[in-house]
Amino acid sequence: MKLLLLLSLYSRTAIVHLFEWHSVDIISPPNENIIIDNPSRPWWERYQPVSCKICTRSGNEGEFQDMVMRCNNVGVEAIINHMCGSGHSAGTSSTCESYYDASDRDFPEVPYSGWDFKDGKCQTDSGEIQDYDAAAQVRNCRLSGLLDLALEKDYVHTTIANYMNHLIDIGVAGFRLDASKHMWPEDIKPILDKLNNLNTNWFAEGSRPFVYQEVIDLGGEPVSSTDYLGNGRVTEFKYGTKLGTVMCKWNGEKMAYLKNWGEGWGFMPSDRALVFVDNHDNQRGHGAGGASILTFWDARLYKMAVGFIPAHPYGFTRVMSSYHWPRYFEDGSDINDWVGPPNDNGVTKEVTINADTTCGNGWICEHRWRQIRNMVAFRNVVNGESFANWWDNDSNQVALGRGNKGNNDD
Ligand SMILES: *[C@@H]1O[C@H](CO)[C@@H](O)[C@H](O)[C@H]1NC(C)=O
């Protein structure tokens, strides 16, 4: 647990994204979701909620509370744009066996009914987002069939804020707002305004939750990450895409060009940016970034890229922590993009720690890799020190300084 605390939100310099971990260490969405057999429990079923109950394959509410109490700097993913896919008919195929009928937009456990979805506002024939160049469709219509919540309604945003406040009262410190691009920024704000201060059992009086909005914007889209800056931090997806291109030396890029890294590369203001090399989507070909996204599969370049993030003062750092899966389909045709976490017949395996401090049971634990762990520790020490003494050889060898606090031989 010591390591988690080191990398914790409380230190306010770095986050670890513990994808699909058990409640003892988790930050995947903690509320009840549909169960999908495709052929066995894909990771993305957790992005299809059916209720606000704390009850998933990572654990129940008691286990979640226990985890939050033992490592009190836990943030969670909040899926508040939508519920599950519209095609699921009446039943109880969900992680806590709550009844729902998505085809009738009925979620009695919350409760939500047809009134609470955006269908009336969506102007497309199918009710789906059909044109990503039309900002209103991106916000008002269904994303990949997921039932789009009417966040503009007081009942809906109050229900969501109550759910998030329940988590805050348990001791949660922050939230990743999934699919923020598909919500109007002015509909996110009332939810944030309703959030409680953090639980004073662990946090200073008046502490606000740490929130960042997931907005994929690589430029040239009608929905811009800048639309969301008024609400707080936003994911800067250009960061990992460009850094991967530099590390791979593609398009004539070289590390010497990192001299003006940050706003100088067209990124959002540093005090709004949440930065990372890869995430659970783009490490398996979903979301944005394409081939230049480095992952644990390219370990050498990945360590250089992830090590560079905490060295540099730009943005708030997030480190990915993944699990292993068979990367390609057997015929080698495409990325095997659905596979869920390591499991025995659907039960998620424990994250075991090997004698050499790496993880076992199929968990990659990039955050425990020596180079990455040490650079995050460096960031925690030099946070606030300015960028100084840049040097490069006009090619791919660079150096930079961050004041004089980081000169420890430990
Ligand atoms: C710069 O450093 C890199 C890495 O050590 C080396 O491969 C390259 O030859 C150097 N380039 C120049 C122009 O000195």
Coordinates of C-alpha atoms and ligand atoms in Angstrom, one line a residue:
M1 CA 0.0 0.0 0.0
K2 CA 3.0 2.3 0.5
L3 CA 3.5 2.6 -3.2
L4 CA -0.1 3.5 -3.8
L5 CA 0.1 6.2 -1.2
L6 CA 3.3 7.5 -2.9
L7 CA 1.5 7.8 -6.2
S8 CA -1.7 9.0 -4.6
L9 CA -4.0 11.8 -5.4
Y10 CA -3.2 13.4 -2.0
S11 CA 0.3 14.2 -3.2
R12 CA -1.4 15.9 -6.1
T13 CA 1.3 15.1 -8.6
A14 CA 0.4 11.8 -10.2
I15 CA -2.4 9.3 -10.6
V16 CA -2.2 5.5 -11.3
H17 CA -5.0 4.1 -13.5
L18 CA -5.5 0.6 -12.0
F19 CA -7.6 -0.8 -14.8
E20 CA -9.9 -3.6 -13.7
W21 CA -8.3 -4.2 -10.3
H22 CA -10.2 -5.7 -7.5
S23 CA -11.8 -3.4 -5.0
V24 CA -8.8 -3.8 -2.8
D25 CA -6.9 -1.5 -5.2
I26 CA -9.4 -0.4 -7.9
I27 CA -10.4 2.6 -9.8
S28 CA -12.5 1.2 -12.6
P29 CA -16.2 2.2 -12.4
P30 CA -17.5 0.9 -9.1
N31 CA -21.3 0.8 -9.8
E32 CA -23.4 -2.1 -11.1
N33 CA -23.1 -2.9 -14.8
I34 CA -24.6 -5.3 -17.3
I35 CA -23.0 -8.7 -17.8
I36 CA -22.0 -9.5 -21.4
D37 CA -20.9 -12.9 -22.7
N38 CA -18.8 -12.2 -25.7
P39 CA -17.7 -14.9 -25.4
S40 CA -16.7 -14.1 -21.8
R41 CA -17.0 -10.8 -19.9
P42 CA -15.3 -8.1 -22.0
W43 CA -13.7 -5.2 -20.1
W44 CA -16.1 -2.7 -21.7
E45 CA -19.2 -4.2 -20.0
R46 CA -18.2 -2.0 -17.0
Y47 CA -18.9 1.1 -19.1
Q48 CA -22.6 0.1 -19.3
P49 CA -24.1 0.9 -15.9
V50 CA -27.6 -0.3 -14.8
S51 CA -27.7 1.1 -11.3
C52 CA -25.9 3.2 -8.7
K53 CA -25.3 0.2 -6.4
I54 CA -21.6 -0.3 -5.6
C55 CA -21.4 -3.8 -6.9
T56 CA -19.2 -5.1 -9.7
R57 CA -16.8 -7.9 -10.6
S58 CA -14.3 -6.0 -8.5
G59 CA -16.3 -6.3 -5.4
N60 CA -19.3 -5.2 -3.4
E61 CA -19.9 -2.0 -1.3
G62 CA -18.3 -3.4 1.8
E63 CA -15.1 -4.4 0.0
F64 CA -15.1 -1.0 -1.8
Q65 CA -15.4 0.8 1.6
D66 CA -12.6 -1.4 3.0
M67 CA -10.3 -0.5 0.1
V68 CA -11.0 3.2 0.4
M69 CA -10.4 3.2 4.1
R70 CA -7.1 1.4 3.7
C71 CA -5.7 3.5 1.0
N72 CA -7.5 6.8 1.3
N73 CA -6.6 8.5 -1.9
V74 CA -8.7 6.6 -4.4
G75 CA -10.4 8.1 -7.4
V76 CA -13.0 6.2 -9.4
E77 CA -14.3 6.3 -12.9
A78 CA -17.8 7.9 -13.1
I79 CA -19.9 6.8 -16.0
I80 CA -22.5 9.5 -16.1
N81 CA -23.2 10.2 -19.7
H82 CA -25.2 7.1 -20.3
M83 CA -26.6 3.8 -19.1
C84 CA -26.2 0.5 -20.9
G85 CA -26.9 -0.3 -24.6
S86 CA -30.5 0.2 -25.8
G87 CA -30.7 -3.3 -27.1
H88 CA -30.8 -5.2 -23.8
S89 CA -34.3 -6.6 -23.1
A90 CA -35.8 -7.0 -19.7
G91 CA -33.9 -9.1 -17.2
T92 CA -31.4 -9.2 -14.4
S93 CA -28.1 -10.0 -16.2
S94 CA -26.1 -7.5 -14.2
T95 CA -23.4 -7.6 -11.6
C96 CA -25.8 -7.3 -8.6
E97 CA -28.8 -8.9 -10.3
S98 CA -30.8 -5.7 -10.4
Y99 CA -33.7 -5.8 -12.8
Y100 CA -33.6 -3.5 -15.8
D101 CA -35.2 -3.2 -19.2
A102 CA -33.0 -1.1 -21.5
S103 CA -35.3 -1.6 -24.5
D104 CA -38.0 0.2 -22.5
R105 CA -35.5 2.6 -20.9
D106 CA -36.5 1.3 -17.5
F107 CA -34.0 1.2 -14.6
P108 CA -36.1 0.9 -11.4
E109 CA -33.2 0.4 -9.1
V110 CA -32.0 4.0 -9.7
P111 CA -34.8 4.8 -10.7
Y112 CA -34.6 6.1 -14.3
S113 CA -37.4 5.9 -16.8
G114 CA -38.0 7.1 -20.4
W115 CA -38.2 10.7 -19.2
D116 CA -34.6 10.7 -18.1
F117 CA -33.0 10.1 -21.5
K118 CA -32.2 12.4 -24.3
D119 CA -34.0 10.7 -27.1
G120 CA -36.4 13.7 -27.6
K121 CA -33.4 16.0 -28.2
C122 CA -31.5 13.8 -30.6
Q123 CA -32.3 14.8 -34.2
T124 CA -31.0 11.8 -36.1
D125 CA -33.3 9.1 -37.5
S126 CA -31.6 6.3 -35.7
G127 CA -31.2 8.1 -32.3
E128 CA -27.5 7.4 -32.7
I129 CA -24.6 9.8 -33.3
Q130 CA -24.3 9.6 -37.1
D131 CA -22.0 12.5 -37.8
Y132 CA -19.1 13.3 -35.5
D133 CA -18.8 16.7 -37.2
A134 CA -22.1 17.8 -35.7
A135 CA -21.5 18.8 -32.1
A136 CA -25.2 18.6 -31.1
Q137 CA -25.4 15.0 -32.2
V138 CA -22.2 14.1 -30.3
R139 CA -23.9 15.5 -27.2
N140 CA -27.5 14.6 -27.7
C141 CA -27.5 11.3 -29.4
R142 CA -26.6 7.7 -28.4
L143 CA -22.9 6.8 -28.4
S144 CA -22.6 3.3 -29.8
G145 CA -26.2 2.5 -28.8
L146 CA -25.7 3.6 -25.1
L147 CA -28.8 5.1 -23.6
D148 CA -28.0 8.9 -23.3
L149 CA -29.0 10.4 -20.0
A150 CA -30.7 13.8 -20.0
L151 CA -28.2 15.6 -17.8
E152 CA -29.9 18.9 -18.3
K153 CA -32.8 17.7 -16.1
D154 CA -32.6 18.5 -12.4
Y155 CA -33.7 15.0 -11.4
V156 CA -30.9 13.4 -13.5
H157 CA -28.0 15.6 -12.4
T158 CA -29.2 15.4 -8.8
T159 CA -29.3 11.6 -9.0
I160 CA -25.8 11.5 -10.4
A161 CA -24.5 14.0 -7.8
N162 CA -26.1 11.9 -5.0
Y163 CA -24.3 8.8 -6.3
M164 CA -20.9 10.7 -6.5
N165 CA -21.5 12.1 -3.0
H166 CA -22.2 8.7 -1.7
L167 CA -18.7 7.7 -3.0
I168 CA -17.2 10.9 -1.5
D169 CA -18.7 10.2 1.8
I170 CA -17.2 6.7 1.8
G171 CA -13.8 8.5 1.3
V172 CA -13.3 8.7 -2.5
A173 CA -11.0 11.6 -3.4
G174 CA -11.7 12.1 -7.1
F175 CA -13.4 11.1 -10.4
R176 CA -12.6 10.5 -14.0
L177 CA -15.7 11.7 -15.9
D178 CA -15.9 9.2 -18.8
A179 CA -17.1 10.3 -22.2
S180 CA -17.3 14.0 -21.3
K181 CA -17.2 15.0 -24.9
H182 CA -20.7 13.5 -25.2
M183 CA -22.0 15.8 -22.5
W184 CA -22.6 19.5 -22.7
P185 CA -20.0 21.2 -20.5
E186 CA -22.8 23.3 -19.0
D187 CA -24.6 20.1 -17.9
I188 CA -21.5 18.8 -16.2
K189 CA -21.1 22.0 -14.1
P190 CA -24.2 21.6 -12.0
I191 CA -23.1 18.1 -11.0
L192 CA -19.7 19.4 -10.0
D193 CA -21.3 22.3 -8.1
K194 CA -23.4 19.8 -6.1
L195 CA -20.4 17.6 -5.0
N196 CA -19.6 17.5 -1.3
N197 CA -16.2 18.4 0.1
L198 CA -14.1 15.4 0.8
N199 CA -14.6 13.3 3.9
T200 CA -12.8 15.0 6.8
N201 CA -11.8 11.7 8.3
W202 CA -9.0 11.7 5.8
F203 CA -8.9 15.1 4.1
A204 CA -8.5 18.7 5.3
E205 CA -11.6 20.6 5.9
G206 CA -12.9 22.2 2.7
S207 CA -11.0 19.9 0.3
R208 CA -12.7 19.5 -3.0
P209 CA -12.8 16.3 -5.1
F210 CA -10.2 16.0 -7.8
V211 CA -12.1 15.8 -11.1
Y212 CA -10.9 15.4 -14.7
Q213 CA -13.0 15.1 -17.8
E214 CA -12.2 12.6 -20.5
V215 CA -12.4 14.5 -23.8
I216 CA -10.7 13.0 -26.9
D217 CA -9.6 15.9 -29.0
L218 CA -6.7 15.5 -31.4
G219 CA -7.7 18.7 -33.2
G220 CA -10.0 19.4 -36.1
E221 CA -13.2 18.3 -34.3
P222 CA -16.4 20.3 -33.5
V223 CA -16.2 19.4 -29.9
S224 CA -13.0 20.9 -28.5
S225 CA -11.3 20.1 -25.2
T226 CA -11.2 23.9 -24.6
D227 CA -15.0 23.8 -24.2
Y228 CA -14.4 22.0 -20.9
L229 CA -11.6 23.9 -19.3
G230 CA -14.1 26.0 -17.3
N231 CA -15.1 22.9 -15.4
G232 CA -11.5 21.9 -14.4
R233 CA -8.9 19.4 -15.7
V234 CA -9.3 17.7 -19.1
T235 CA -7.4 14.8 -20.7
E236 CA -4.8 16.0 -23.2
F237 CA -4.8 13.2 -25.8
K238 CA -2.4 15.1 -28.0
Y239 CA 0.3 14.4 -25.4
G240 CA 0.6 10.6 -25.8
T241 CA 0.0 10.7 -29.5
K242 CA 2.8 13.3 -30.1
L243 CA 5.2 11.8 -27.6
G244 CA 4.9 8.4 -29.2
T245 CA 5.6 9.9 -32.6
V246 CA 8.8 11.5 -31.2
M247 CA 10.0 8.3 -29.4
C248 CA 9.4 6.3 -32.6
K249 CA 11.2 9.0 -34.6
W250 CA 8.3 9.1 -37.1
N251 CA 7.5 12.1 -39.3
G252 CA 11.1 13.4 -38.9
E253 CA 10.4 14.0 -35.2
K254 CA 13.3 13.9 -32.7
M255 CA 13.6 14.4 -29.0
A256 CA 15.4 17.7 -29.4
Y257 CA 12.1 19.2 -30.5
L258 CA 10.7 18.5 -27.0
K259 CA 12.5 21.7 -25.8
N260 CA 9.2 23.6 -26.0
W261 CA 7.0 20.6 -25.0
G262 CA 3.6 21.6 -23.6
E263 CA 1.6 24.6 -24.7
G264 CA 4.4 25.2 -27.3
W265 CA 3.1 22.1 -29.1
G266 CA -0.5 23.4 -29.2
F267 CA -1.6 21.6 -26.0
M268 CA -4.1 23.1 -23.5
P269 CA -2.9 25.2 -20.5
S270 CA -0.7 23.1 -18.2
D271 CA -2.9 23.7 -15.1
R272 CA -5.8 22.1 -16.9
A273 CA -4.1 19.2 -18.6
L274 CA -4.3 15.5 -17.4
V275 CA -1.4 13.8 -19.3
F276 CA -0.5 10.2 -20.0
V277 CA 1.1 8.0 -22.6
D278 CA -1.7 5.5 -23.0
N279 CA -5.1 4.6 -21.5
H280 CA -7.3 1.5 -21.3
D281 CA -8.9 2.4 -24.6
N282 CA -6.0 3.4 -26.9
Q283 CA -3.7 0.7 -25.6
R284 CA -6.0 -1.7 -27.4
G285 CA -6.9 0.4 -30.5
H286 CA -10.0 2.1 -29.1
G287 CA -10.4 5.8 -28.8
A288 CA -7.7 8.1 -30.3
G289 CA -4.1 8.1 -31.2
G290 CA -3.6 5.1 -33.5
A291 CA -0.2 3.5 -34.0
S292 CA 1.9 6.1 -32.3
I293 CA 0.4 5.2 -28.8
L294 CA 3.1 3.4 -26.9
T295 CA 2.2 0.7 -24.4
F296 CA 3.8 -2.0 -22.2
W297 CA 4.1 -4.1 -25.3
D298 CA 6.9 -1.8 -26.5
A299 CA 8.6 -1.8 -23.1
R300 CA 11.8 0.1 -23.9
L301 CA 10.2 3.0 -25.7
Y302 CA 7.4 3.0 -23.2
K303 CA 9.7 3.4 -20.2
M304 CA 11.4 6.4 -21.9
A305 CA 8.0 8.0 -22.7
V306 CA 6.4 7.4 -19.3
G307 CA 9.6 8.4 -17.6
F308 CA 9.6 11.7 -19.5
I309 CA 6.2 12.7 -18.2
P310 CA 7.0 13.2 -14.6
A311 CA 10.4 14.7 -15.5
H312 CA 8.6 17.5 -17.3
P313 CA 6.5 20.0 -15.4
Y314 CA 3.6 20.1 -18.0
G315 CA 0.2 18.8 -16.8
F316 CA -1.0 16.4 -14.1
T317 CA 0.6 13.0 -14.6
R318 CA -1.3 9.7 -14.9
V319 CA 0.4 6.4 -15.2
M320 CA -1.4 3.4 -16.7
S321 CA -1.5 0.0 -15.0
S322 CA -2.6 -2.8 -17.2
Y323 CA -3.2 -6.5 -17.4
H324 CA -1.8 -8.9 -20.0
W325 CA -4.1 -10.4 -22.7
P326 CA -3.6 -12.2 -26.0
R327 CA -3.0 -9.1 -28.1
Y328 CA -4.0 -10.3 -31.5
F329 CA -6.6 -12.6 -32.9
E330 CA -5.3 -16.0 -33.8
D331 CA -5.2 -15.3 -37.5
G332 CA -3.1 -12.2 -36.6
S333 CA -5.7 -10.0 -38.4
D334 CA -6.5 -7.4 -35.8
I335 CA -6.1 -6.4 -32.1
N336 CA -8.0 -8.6 -29.8
D337 CA -9.7 -5.5 -28.3
W338 CA -12.3 -6.9 -25.9
V339 CA -10.6 -9.3 -23.5
G340 CA -11.4 -8.7 -19.9
P341 CA -9.0 -8.9 -16.9
P342 CA -7.2 -12.1 -15.9
N343 CA -9.8 -14.4 -14.4
D344 CA -10.8 -18.0 -13.5
N345 CA -14.2 -18.7 -15.0
G346 CA -15.1 -15.0 -14.8
V347 CA -13.8 -14.3 -11.3
T348 CA -11.1 -11.7 -11.5
K349 CA -7.7 -12.9 -10.3
E350 CA -5.9 -11.4 -7.3
V351 CA -3.1 -9.0 -8.0
T352 CA -0.2 -10.9 -6.6
I353 CA 3.2 -9.3 -5.9
N354 CA 6.4 -11.3 -6.8
A355 CA 9.5 -11.4 -4.7
D356 CA 11.1 -8.8 -7.1
T357 CA 8.2 -6.5 -6.4
T358 CA 6.6 -6.9 -9.9
C359 CA 3.1 -8.3 -10.2
G360 CA 1.9 -11.8 -11.0
N361 CA -1.3 -13.5 -12.2
G362 CA -1.3 -11.6 -15.5
W363 CA -1.2 -8.1 -14.1
I364 CA 1.4 -5.9 -15.7
C365 CA 1.7 -3.2 -13.0
E366 CA 3.6 -0.6 -15.1
H367 CA 3.5 1.7 -12.1
R368 CA 5.8 -0.8 -10.3
W369 CA 8.4 -0.9 -13.1
R370 CA 11.6 0.6 -11.6
Q371 CA 12.1 3.4 -14.1
I372 CA 8.5 4.5 -13.9
R373 CA 8.2 4.2 -10.1
N374 CA 11.4 6.2 -9.6
M375 CA 10.4 9.0 -12.0
V376 CA 7.1 9.4 -10.2
A377 CA 9.0 9.6 -6.9
F378 CA 11.2 12.3 -8.6
R379 CA 8.1 14.2 -9.7
N380 CA 6.7 14.2 -6.1
V381 CA 10.0 15.7 -4.9
V382 CA 10.5 18.4 -7.6
N383 CA 6.8 19.4 -8.0
G384 CA 6.6 23.2 -8.4
E385 CA 10.3 23.5 -9.5
S386 CA 10.6 25.1 -12.9
F387 CA 11.9 23.6 -16.0
A388 CA 15.6 24.5 -16.4
N389 CA 18.9 23.9 -18.2
W390 CA 17.6 22.2 -21.3
W391 CA 20.3 20.5 -23.4
D392 CA 20.1 18.4 -26.5
N393 CA 22.5 17.2 -29.2
D394 CA 20.2 18.4 -31.9
S395 CA 19.0 14.8 -32.2
N396 CA 17.7 12.2 -29.8
Q397 CA 19.7 12.9 -26.7
V398 CA 18.3 15.4 -24.3
A399 CA 18.6 16.6 -20.7
L400 CA 16.7 19.0 -18.4
G401 CA 16.8 20.1 -14.8
R402 CA 14.1 20.8 -12.2
G403 CA 15.7 22.9 -9.5
N404 CA 17.9 21.2 -6.9
K405 CA 15.6 19.1 -4.7
G406 CA 15.8 16.0 -6.8
N407 CA 19.5 15.3 -6.4
N408 CA 19.0 12.4 -4.0
D409 CA 21.1 9.2 -4.4
D410 CA 18.4 7.0 -2.9
Ligands
LIG1 C1 22.8 12.4 -30.3 O1 22.7 11.4 -29.4 C2 22.2 10.2 -29.8 C3 21.9 9.3 -28.7 O2 23.1 9.1 -27.9 C4 23.2 9.6 -30.8 O3 22.7 8.3 -31.3 C5 23.4 10.6 -31.9 O4 24.4 10.1 -32.8 C6 23.7 11.9 -31.4 N1 23.7 12.9 -32.5 C7 24.5 13.8 -32.7 C8 24.2 14.7 -33.9 O5 25.5 14.0 -32.0

